[in-house]
mmCIF file of C-alpha atoms in Angstrom:
data_model
loop_
_atom_site.group_PDB
_atom_site.id
_atom_site.type_symbol
_atom_site.label_atom_id
_atom_site.label_comp_id
_atom_site.label_asym_id
_atom_site.label_seq_id
_atom_site.Cartn_x
_atom_site.Cartn_y
_atom_site.Cartn_z
ATOM 1 C CA UNK F 544 79.116 77.797 116.601
ATOM 2 C CA UNK F 545 82.071 78.190 118.969
ATOM 3 C CA UNK F 546 82.054 76.198 122.212
ATOM 4 C CA UNK F 547 81.503 78.479 125.351
ATOM 5 C CA UNK F 548 80.749 77.962 129.013
ATOM 6 C CA UNK F 549 83.381 75.154 129.296
ATOM 7 C CA UNK F 550 85.296 76.607 132.247
ATOM 8 C CA UNK F 551 85.906 73.617 134.656
ATOM 9 C CA UNK F 552 85.304 71.030 131.948
ATOM 10 C CA UNK F 553 87.802 68.392 131.386
ATOM 11 C CA UNK F 554 88.873 67.839 127.783
ATOM 12 C CA UNK F 555 91.384 65.014 126.854
ATOM 13 C CA UNK F 556 93.247 65.305 130.189
ATOM 14 C CA UNK F 557 93.169 69.143 130.396
ATOM 15 C CA UNK F 558 90.994 70.993 132.855
ATOM 16 C CA UNK F 559 89.787 74.337 131.194
ATOM 17 C CA UNK F 560 90.339 77.186 133.639
ATOM 18 C CA UNK F 561 89.762 80.516 131.964
ATOM 19 C CA UNK F 562 88.909 81.661 128.575
ATOM 20 C CA UNK F 563 91.822 83.728 127.264
ATOM 21 C CA UNK F 564 90.968 84.370 123.527
ATOM 22 C CA UNK F 565 88.406 83.907 120.838
ATOM 23 C CA UNK F 566 88.415 84.174 117.141
ATOM 24 C CA UNK F 567 86.142 83.229 114.207
ATOM 25 C CA UNK F 568 86.692 79.488 114.318
ATOM 26 C CA UNK F 569 88.284 78.797 117.678
ATOM 27 C CA UNK F 570 88.448 79.664 121.305
ATOM 28 C CA UNK F 571 91.410 79.450 123.599
ATOM 29 C CA UNK F 572 91.529 78.547 127.300
ATOM 30 C CA UNK F 573 94.198 78.550 129.926
ATOM 31 C CA UNK F 574 94.116 74.977 131.302
ATOM 32 C CA UNK F 575 95.793 72.647 133.613
ATOM 33 C CA UNK F 576 97.383 69.479 132.282
ATOM 34 C CA UNK F 577 96.104 66.914 134.788
ATOM 35 C CA UNK F 578 98.865 64.348 133.841
ATOM 36 C CA UNK F 579 101.894 66.602 134.184
ATOM 37 C CA UNK F 580 100.469 69.495 136.509
ATOM 38 C CA UNK F 581 101.632 72.150 134.157
ATOM 39 C CA UNK F 582 99.624 75.064 132.654
ATOM 40 C CA UNK F 583 99.016 74.901 129.065
ATOM 41 C CA UNK F 584 96.869 76.793 126.376
ATOM 42 C CA UNK F 585 94.059 74.686 124.791
ATOM 43 C CA UNK F 586 92.404 75.759 121.539
ATOM 44 C CA UNK F 587 88.988 74.297 120.880
ATOM 45 C CA UNK F 588 87.695 74.487 117.259
ATOM 46 C CA UNK F 589 84.027 75.084 116.272
ATOM 47 C CA UNK F 590 82.092 71.647 116.526
ATOM 48 C CA UNK F 591 80.951 71.867 112.856
ATOM 49 C CA UNK F 592 84.673 71.542 111.754
ATOM 50 C CA UNK F 593 85.036 68.160 113.444
ATOM 51 C CA UNK F 594 82.030 66.886 111.378
ATOM 52 C CA UNK F 595 83.927 67.400 108.190
ATOM 53 C CA UNK F 596 86.042 64.386 107.430
ATOM 54 C CA UNK F 597 88.355 66.065 105.020
ATOM 55 C CA UNK F 598 89.047 69.032 107.468
ATOM 56 C CA UNK F 599 89.713 66.533 110.336
ATOM 57 C CA UNK F 600 92.409 64.685 108.228
ATOM 58 C CA UNK F 601 94.139 67.924 107.063
ATOM 59 C CA UNK F 602 93.950 69.303 110.627
ATOM 60 C CA UNK F 603 95.598 66.188 111.995
ATOM 61 C CA UNK F 604 98.323 66.191 109.268
ATOM 62 C CA UNK F 605 99.118 69.963 109.762
ATOM 63 C CA UNK F 606 99.078 69.642 113.615
ATOM 64 C CA UNK F 607 101.660 66.727 113.335
ATOM 65 C CA UNK F 608 103.818 68.966 111.026
ATOM 66 C CA UNK F 609 103.622 71.913 113.493
ATOM 67 C CA UNK F 610 104.327 69.816 116.530
ATOM 68 C CA UNK F 611 107.520 68.581 114.721
ATOM 69 C CA UNK F 612 109.033 72.140 114.615
ATOM 70 C CA UNK F 613 111.418 72.539 117.588
ATOM 71 C CA UNK F 614 112.253 76.216 117.404
ATOM 72 C CA UNK F 615 112.773 78.820 120.242
ATOM 73 C CA UNK F 616 110.333 81.252 118.756
ATOM 74 C CA UNK F 617 107.526 79.071 117.794
ATOM 75 C CA UNK F 618 104.926 78.222 120.526
ATOM 76 C CA UNK F 619 105.409 74.404 120.984
ATOM 77 C CA UNK F 620 102.376 72.172 120.210
ATOM 78 C CA UNK F 621 102.111 69.395 122.864
ATOM 79 C CA UNK F 622 99.100 67.414 121.450
ATOM 80 C CA UNK F 623 96.177 67.572 119.067
ATOM 81 C CA UNK F 624 93.173 65.465 118.726
ATOM 82 C CA UNK F 625 89.457 65.018 119.176
ATOM 83 C CA UNK F 626 87.165 64.239 122.152
ATOM 84 C CA UNK F 627 83.448 64.277 122.317
ATOM 85 C CA UNK F 628 83.040 66.000 118.920
ATOM 86 C CA UNK F 629 85.642 68.627 119.774
ATOM 87 C CA UNK F 630 88.889 69.140 117.840
ATOM 88 C CA UNK F 631 91.622 70.591 120.227
ATOM 89 C CA UNK F 632 95.213 71.639 120.173
ATOM 90 C CA UNK F 633 97.226 71.803 123.331
ATOM 91 C CA UNK F 634 100.200 74.013 123.325
ATOM 92 C CA UNK F 635 102.597 76.018 125.663
ATOM 93 C CA UNK F 636 100.854 78.755 127.757
ATOM 94 C CA UNK F 637 102.859 82.056 127.385
ATOM 95 C CA UNK F 638 102.146 84.447 130.342
ATOM 96 C CA UNK F 639 102.090 88.165 129.257
ATOM 97 C CA UNK F 640 100.771 90.036 126.418
ATOM 98 C CA UNK F 641 101.304 90.116 122.800
ATOM 99 C CA UNK F 642 103.078 92.415 120.285
ATOM 100 C CA UNK F 643 99.890 94.316 119.839
ATOM 101 C CA UNK F 644 99.885 95.422 123.527
ATOM 102 C CA UNK F 645 103.580 96.217 123.219
ATOM 103 C CA UNK F 646 103.016 98.529 120.308
ATOM 104 C CA UNK F 647 100.036 100.134 122.011
ATOM 105 C CA UNK F 648 102.181 100.697 125.141
ATOM 106 C CA UNK F 649 105.464 101.748 123.554
ATOM 107 C CA UNK F 650 104.294 103.466 120.325
ATOM 108 C CA UNK F 651 106.898 103.735 117.423
ATOM 109 C CA UNK F 652 109.959 101.935 118.294
ATOM 110 C CA UNK F 653 113.632 102.625 117.565
ATOM 111 C CA UNK F 654 114.763 100.927 114.454
ATOM 112 C CA UNK F 655 117.351 98.657 116.257
ATOM 113 C CA UNK F 656 114.615 97.504 118.659
ATOM 114 C CA UNK F 657 112.085 96.853 115.935
ATOM 115 C CA UNK F 658 114.712 94.899 114.013
ATOM 116 C CA UNK F 659 115.692 92.778 116.872
ATOM 117 C CA UNK F 660 111.996 91.930 117.420
ATOM 118 C CA UNK F 661 111.555 91.121 113.812
ATOM 119 C CA UNK F 662 114.619 88.932 113.730
ATOM 120 C CA UNK F 663 112.869 86.567 116.270
ATOM 121 C CA UNK F 664 109.582 86.399 114.072
ATOM 122 C CA UNK F 665 111.593 86.005 110.849
ATOM 123 C CA UNK F 666 113.618 83.147 112.233
ATOM 124 C CA UNK F 667 110.336 81.289 113.294
ATOM 125 C CA UNK F 668 108.752 81.848 109.842
ATOM 126 C CA UNK F 669 111.747 80.556 107.976
ATOM 127 C CA UNK F 670 112.038 77.514 110.039
ATOM 128 C CA UNK F 671 108.303 76.813 109.347
ATOM 129 C CA UNK F 672 108.756 77.511 105.610
ATOM 130 C CA UNK F 673 111.639 75.058 105.503
ATOM 131 C CA UNK F 674 108.985 72.404 106.760
ATOM 132 C CA UNK F 675 106.509 73.352 104.165
ATOM 133 C CA UNK F 676 104.205 75.341 106.504
ATOM 134 C CA UNK F 677 102.912 78.564 105.847
ATOM 135 C CA UNK F 678 101.535 80.722 108.709
ATOM 136 C CA UNK F 679 98.981 82.837 106.608
ATOM 137 C CA UNK F 680 98.103 85.259 109.475
ATOM 138 C CA UNK F 681 101.218 87.024 110.656
ATOM 139 C CA UNK F 682 100.047 89.935 112.863
ATOM 140 C CA UNK F 683 101.016 91.566 116.158
ATOM 141 C CA UNK F 684 98.214 89.592 117.945
ATOM 142 C CA UNK F 685 99.776 86.258 117.003
ATOM 143 C CA UNK F 686 103.218 87.153 118.445
ATOM 144 C CA UNK F 687 103.297 86.511 122.089
ATOM 145 C CA UNK F 688 105.746 88.372 124.225
ATOM 146 C CA UNK F 689 107.510 86.798 127.202
ATOM 147 C CA UNK F 690 110.087 88.029 129.544
ATOM 148 C CA UNK F 691 113.625 87.870 127.939
ATOM 149 C CA UNK F 692 116.797 86.695 129.487
ATOM 150 C CA UNK F 693 118.616 90.048 130.400
ATOM 151 C CA UNK F 694 118.544 93.734 129.631
ATOM 152 C CA UNK F 695 120.027 93.222 126.143
ATOM 153 C CA UNK F 696 117.135 90.832 125.257
ATOM 154 C CA UNK F 697 114.189 92.165 127.215
ATOM 155 C CA UNK F 698 111.628 90.419 125.095
ATOM 156 C CA UNK F 699 111.295 86.798 123.981
ATOM 157 C CA UNK F 700 108.891 86.442 121.195
ATOM 158 C CA UNK F 701 106.766 83.263 120.235
ATOM 159 C CA UNK F 702 104.933 82.943 116.971
ATOM 160 C CA UNK F 703 101.499 81.379 117.628
ATOM 161 C CA UNK F 704 98.401 80.251 115.851
ATOM 162 C CA UNK F 705 100.282 78.482 113.060
ATOM 163 C CA UNK F 706 97.591 78.543 110.471
ATOM 164 C CA UNK F 707 96.582 75.037 111.071
ATOM 165 C CA UNK F 708 92.743 75.753 110.979
ATOM 166 C CA UNK F 709 93.221 78.246 108.049
ATOM 167 C CA UNK F 710 94.990 75.894 105.686
ATOM 168 C CA UNK F 711 92.818 72.982 106.658
ATOM 169 C CA UNK F 712 89.665 75.122 105.912
ATOM 170 C CA UNK F 713 91.047 76.081 102.451
ATOM 171 C CA UNK F 714 91.827 72.663 101.442
ATOM 172 C CA UNK F 715 88.616 71.132 102.870
ATOM 173 C CA UNK F 716 86.467 73.406 100.810
ATOM 174 C CA UNK F 717 84.838 74.962 103.960
ATOM 175 C CA UNK F 718 85.622 78.462 102.758
ATOM 176 C CA UNK F 719 83.564 80.147 100.211
ATOM 177 C CA UNK F 720 84.934 81.399 96.999
ATOM 178 C CA UNK F 721 86.732 84.700 97.439
ATOM 179 C CA UNK F 722 86.648 84.414 101.276
ATOM 180 C CA UNK F 723 89.823 85.587 102.828
ATOM 181 C CA UNK F 724 91.479 83.452 105.503
ATOM 182 C CA UNK F 725 93.514 85.839 107.622
ATOM 183 C CA UNK F 726 93.488 89.396 109.033
ATOM 184 C CA UNK F 727 92.905 92.154 106.551
ATOM 185 C CA UNK F 728 95.387 94.599 107.847
ATOM 186 C CA UNK F 729 98.109 92.222 107.050
ATOM 187 C CA UNK F 730 96.943 90.168 104.205
ATOM 188 C CA UNK F 731 99.202 89.734 101.169
ATOM 189 C CA UNK F 732 97.808 90.531 97.679
ATOM 190 C CA UNK F 733 98.063 86.976 96.708
ATOM 191 C CA UNK F 734 95.897 85.934 99.563
ATOM 192 C CA UNK F 735 93.189 88.389 98.593
ATOM 193 C CA UNK F 736 93.341 87.395 94.980
ATOM 194 C CA UNK F 737 93.076 83.644 95.679
ATOM 195 C CA UNK F 738 96.461 82.667 94.287
ATOM 196 C CA UNK F 739 98.641 79.737 95.526
ATOM 197 C CA UNK F 740 100.501 80.831 98.757
ATOM 198 C CA UNK F 741 104.076 80.217 99.900
ATOM 199 C CA UNK F 742 106.303 81.829 102.534
ATOM 200 C CA UNK F 743 106.404 85.018 100.652
ATOM 201 C CA UNK F 744 102.960 85.911 101.798
ATOM 202 C CA UNK F 745 104.246 85.599 105.340
ATOM 203 C CA UNK F 746 107.070 88.056 104.546
ATOM 204 C CA UNK F 747 104.529 90.493 103.414
ATOM 205 C CA UNK F 748 102.685 90.079 106.752
ATOM 206 C CA UNK F 749 105.942 90.544 108.523
ATOM 207 C CA UNK F 750 106.566 93.771 106.394
ATOM 208 C CA UNK F 751 103.343 95.086 107.620
ATOM 209 C CA UNK F 752 104.180 94.281 111.244
ATOM 210 C CA UNK F 753 107.649 95.917 110.956
ATOM 211 C CA UNK F 754 106.007 99.052 109.327
ATOM 212 C CA UNK F 755 103.597 99.129 112.358
ATOM 213 C CA UNK F 756 106.449 98.674 114.813
ATOM 214 C CA UNK F 757 108.160 101.763 113.243
ATOM 215 C CA UNK F 758 105.270 103.827 112.398
ATOM 216 C CA UNK F 759 102.778 102.956 115.125
ATOM 217 C CA UNK F 760 100.107 101.754 112.797
ATOM 218 C CA UNK F 761 99.912 99.167 109.792
ATOM 219 C CA UNK F 762 100.582 100.531 106.316
ATOM 220 C CA UNK F 763 97.002 100.687 105.131
ATOM 221 C CA UNK F 764 94.071 102.157 107.147
ATOM 222 C CA UNK F 765 90.818 102.309 105.409
ATOM 223 C CA UNK F 766 87.243 102.924 106.298
ATOM 224 C CA UNK F 767 85.864 99.657 104.998
ATOM 225 C CA UNK F 768 87.046 96.043 104.250
ATOM 226 C CA UNK F 769 86.568 96.635 100.517
ATOM 227 C CA UNK F 770 88.800 99.736 100.515
ATOM 228 C CA UNK F 771 91.365 97.874 102.562
ATOM 229 C CA UNK F 772 91.513 95.013 100.248
ATOM 230 C CA UNK F 773 91.774 97.340 97.238
ATOM 231 C CA UNK F 774 94.707 99.152 98.932
ATOM 232 C CA UNK F 775 96.664 95.903 99.532
ATOM 233 C CA UNK F 776 96.059 95.044 95.779
ATOM 234 C CA UNK F 777 96.804 98.365 94.182
ATOM 235 C CA UNK F 778 97.922 101.205 96.348
ATOM 236 C CA UNK F 779 101.547 101.859 97.452
ATOM 237 C CA UNK F 780 102.088 102.083 101.201
ATOM 238 C CA UNK F 781 102.555 105.532 102.688
ATOM 239 C CA UNK F 782 106.176 106.478 102.581
ATOM 240 C CA UNK F 783 107.745 105.335 105.880
ATOM 241 C CA UNK F 784 109.970 108.339 106.088
ATOM 242 C CA UNK F 785 107.063 110.739 105.871
ATOM 243 C CA UNK F 786 106.103 109.285 109.275
ATOM 244 C CA UNK F 787 109.588 108.690 110.569
ATOM 245 C CA UNK F 788 111.989 111.264 108.866
ATOM 246 C CA UNK F 789 114.713 110.007 111.366
ATOM 247 C CA UNK F 790 114.925 106.710 109.508
ATOM 248 C CA UNK F 791 117.660 106.006 107.017
ATOM 249 C CA UNK F 792 116.332 105.756 103.375
ATOM 250 C CA UNK F 793 117.762 102.063 103.231
ATOM 251 C CA UNK F 794 115.560 101.070 106.147
ATOM 252 C CA UNK F 795 112.369 102.448 104.290
ATOM 253 C CA UNK F 796 113.481 100.716 101.123
ATOM 254 C CA UNK F 797 113.992 97.339 102.892
ATOM 255 C CA UNK F 798 110.441 97.448 104.378
ATOM 256 C CA UNK F 799 108.996 98.592 100.878
ATOM 257 C CA UNK F 800 110.624 95.594 99.158
ATOM 258 C CA UNK F 801 108.897 93.243 101.736
ATOM 259 C CA UNK F 802 105.643 94.961 100.931
ATOM 260 C CA UNK F 803 105.976 94.571 97.197
ATOM 261 C CA UNK F 804 102.684 93.600 95.511
ATOM 262 C CA UNK F 805 104.403 90.770 93.417
ATOM 263 C CA UNK F 806 105.857 87.995 95.569
ATOM 264 C CA UNK F 807 108.953 87.553 93.324
ATOM 265 C CA UNK F 808 109.833 91.122 93.898
ATOM 266 C CA UNK F 809 110.189 90.656 97.750
ATOM 267 C CA UNK F 810 113.347 89.469 99.753
ATOM 268 C CA UNK F 811 114.571 85.865 99.254
ATOM 269 C CA UNK F 812 113.438 84.996 102.672
ATOM 270 C CA UNK F 813 112.227 86.615 105.914
ATOM 271 C CA UNK F 814 115.653 86.502 107.481
ATOM 272 C CA UNK F 815 117.157 88.200 104.433
ATOM 273 C CA UNK F 816 114.610 91.002 104.847
ATOM 274 C CA UNK F 817 115.713 91.499 108.487
ATOM 275 C CA UNK F 818 119.348 91.199 107.608
ATOM 276 C CA UNK F 819 118.948 94.011 105.113
ATOM 277 C CA UNK F 820 116.881 96.116 107.757
ATOM 278 C CA UNK F 821 119.550 95.602 110.355
ATOM 279 C CA UNK F 822 122.310 96.467 107.983
ATOM 280 C CA UNK F 823 120.506 99.605 106.806
ATOM 281 C CA UNK F 824 120.026 100.585 110.458
ATOM 282 C CA UNK F 825 123.601 100.156 111.435
ATOM 283 C CA UNK F 826 125.627 103.258 112.090
ATOM 284 C CA UNK F 827 128.530 103.968 109.718
ATOM 285 C CA UNK F 828 131.812 102.980 111.436
ATOM 286 C CA UNK F 829 133.752 105.927 112.912
ATOM 287 C CA UNK F 830 137.235 106.677 111.411
ATOM 288 C CA UNK F 831 139.862 108.888 112.857
ATOM 289 C CA UNK F 832 140.472 112.022 110.817
ATOM 290 C CA UNK F 833 143.893 111.842 108.703
ATOM 291 C CA UNK F 834 145.247 112.382 105.334
ATOM 292 C CA UNK F 835 143.438 110.634 102.409
ATOM 293 C CA UNK F 836 144.721 107.212 101.343
ATOM 294 C CA UNK F 837 146.799 107.632 98.209
ATOM 295 C CA UNK F 838 146.170 105.122 95.345
ATOM 296 C CA UNK F 839 149.435 104.188 93.695
ATOM 297 C CA UNK F 840 149.117 102.920 90.124
ATOM 298 C CA UNK F 841 150.464 99.344 89.463
ATOM 299 C CA UNK F 842 154.177 99.007 88.481
ATOM 300 C CA UNK F 843 154.921 102.535 90.161
ATOM 301 C CA UNK F 844 156.686 100.932 93.173
ATOM 302 C CA UNK F 845 160.209 99.546 92.647
ATOM 303 C CA UNK F 846 160.720 95.989 93.521
ATOM 304 C CA UNK F 847 161.960 96.022 97.189
ATOM 305 C CA UNK F 848 165.760 95.103 97.598
ATOM 306 C CA UNK F 849 166.302 92.400 100.270
ATOM 307 C CA UNK F 850 169.525 93.172 102.106
ATOM 308 C CA UNK F 851 172.071 90.301 102.809
ATOM 309 C CA UNK F 852 171.421 88.815 106.281
ATOM 310 C CA UNK F 853 173.960 89.906 108.981
ATOM 311 C CA UNK F 854 176.693 87.666 109.883
ATOM 312 C CA UNK F 855 175.147 86.443 113.179
ATOM 313 C CA UNK F 856 172.207 85.292 111.324
ATOM 314 C CA UNK F 857 174.100 83.082 108.883
ATOM 315 C CA UNK F 858 173.542 79.227 109.276
ATOM 316 C CA UNK F 859 176.119 77.490 111.321
ATOM 317 C CA UNK F 860 177.531 74.417 109.729
ATOM 318 C CA UNK F 861 179.532 72.048 111.893
ATOM 319 C CA UNK F 862 182.188 69.796 110.397
ATOM 320 C CA UNK F 863 181.370 65.981 110.655
ATOM 321 C CA UNK F 864 183.012 64.154 113.659
ATOM 322 C CA UNK F 865 186.376 62.281 112.976
ATOM 323 C CA UNK F 866 186.549 58.765 113.705
#
């Protein structure tokens, strides 16, 4: 059972001030760091998780790995531990909403803006994958949106909730057979079928997010969870250009490759996916009209004759001095 009614309580040097989020296994509070006087976000896990020794060990290991990542688009983890039977994670507090709110507010985005947002998420994911971490739950609600630096970069994204609880649950045996750890709208086929996961499952989730940025909704919408799982496993996503006919075909193809059912058919990395997306969205360079370029076959041009240098360009040789 999730901890509740803890506003005002002190947990490991943090005073809990307001509940700001709640999920299946954790609740998140805005809190005050009493040692440094800063505002942080503190995630508290369900107490029953702390009673599982294997989970606690896995959680500690994964927390240390996440805290070691220093990346501008990953929410920094300050501390993780246990107090009074509660496992907690303290991390940066990001004021503002998330990508879900941005999509709801702005609707389908221009492809260049969607690609710019996707680039920030992709760089965070590849950095984590290089460290052996897999997020497992890439979705708009786990992408926090802060104010950017200027008009050209209006949003700064932070990838949050880095799957620490999810992987630890899987490895500790606390999930039942066939149980999905992640959000169904963005779950990769290999997550649903229970196969080993690597960074390519995060690319599938990112592909679903990019599809939603461009179309205004995730690729699969079904009336039941069972139908949604079946769609991820078997159904092709609706053609993106049917919803956005203004998009170049290459943009739709790049997204479709990220959503391939088989991991080996996806892009080599998340950044490569976004690179193809941006290249496909780039306008063709404009060229001034003029006569077509003539291709001259090899050997058709005579060897150029180099004329003799003029007299004034000839080298000057001074006689040796007389002694």
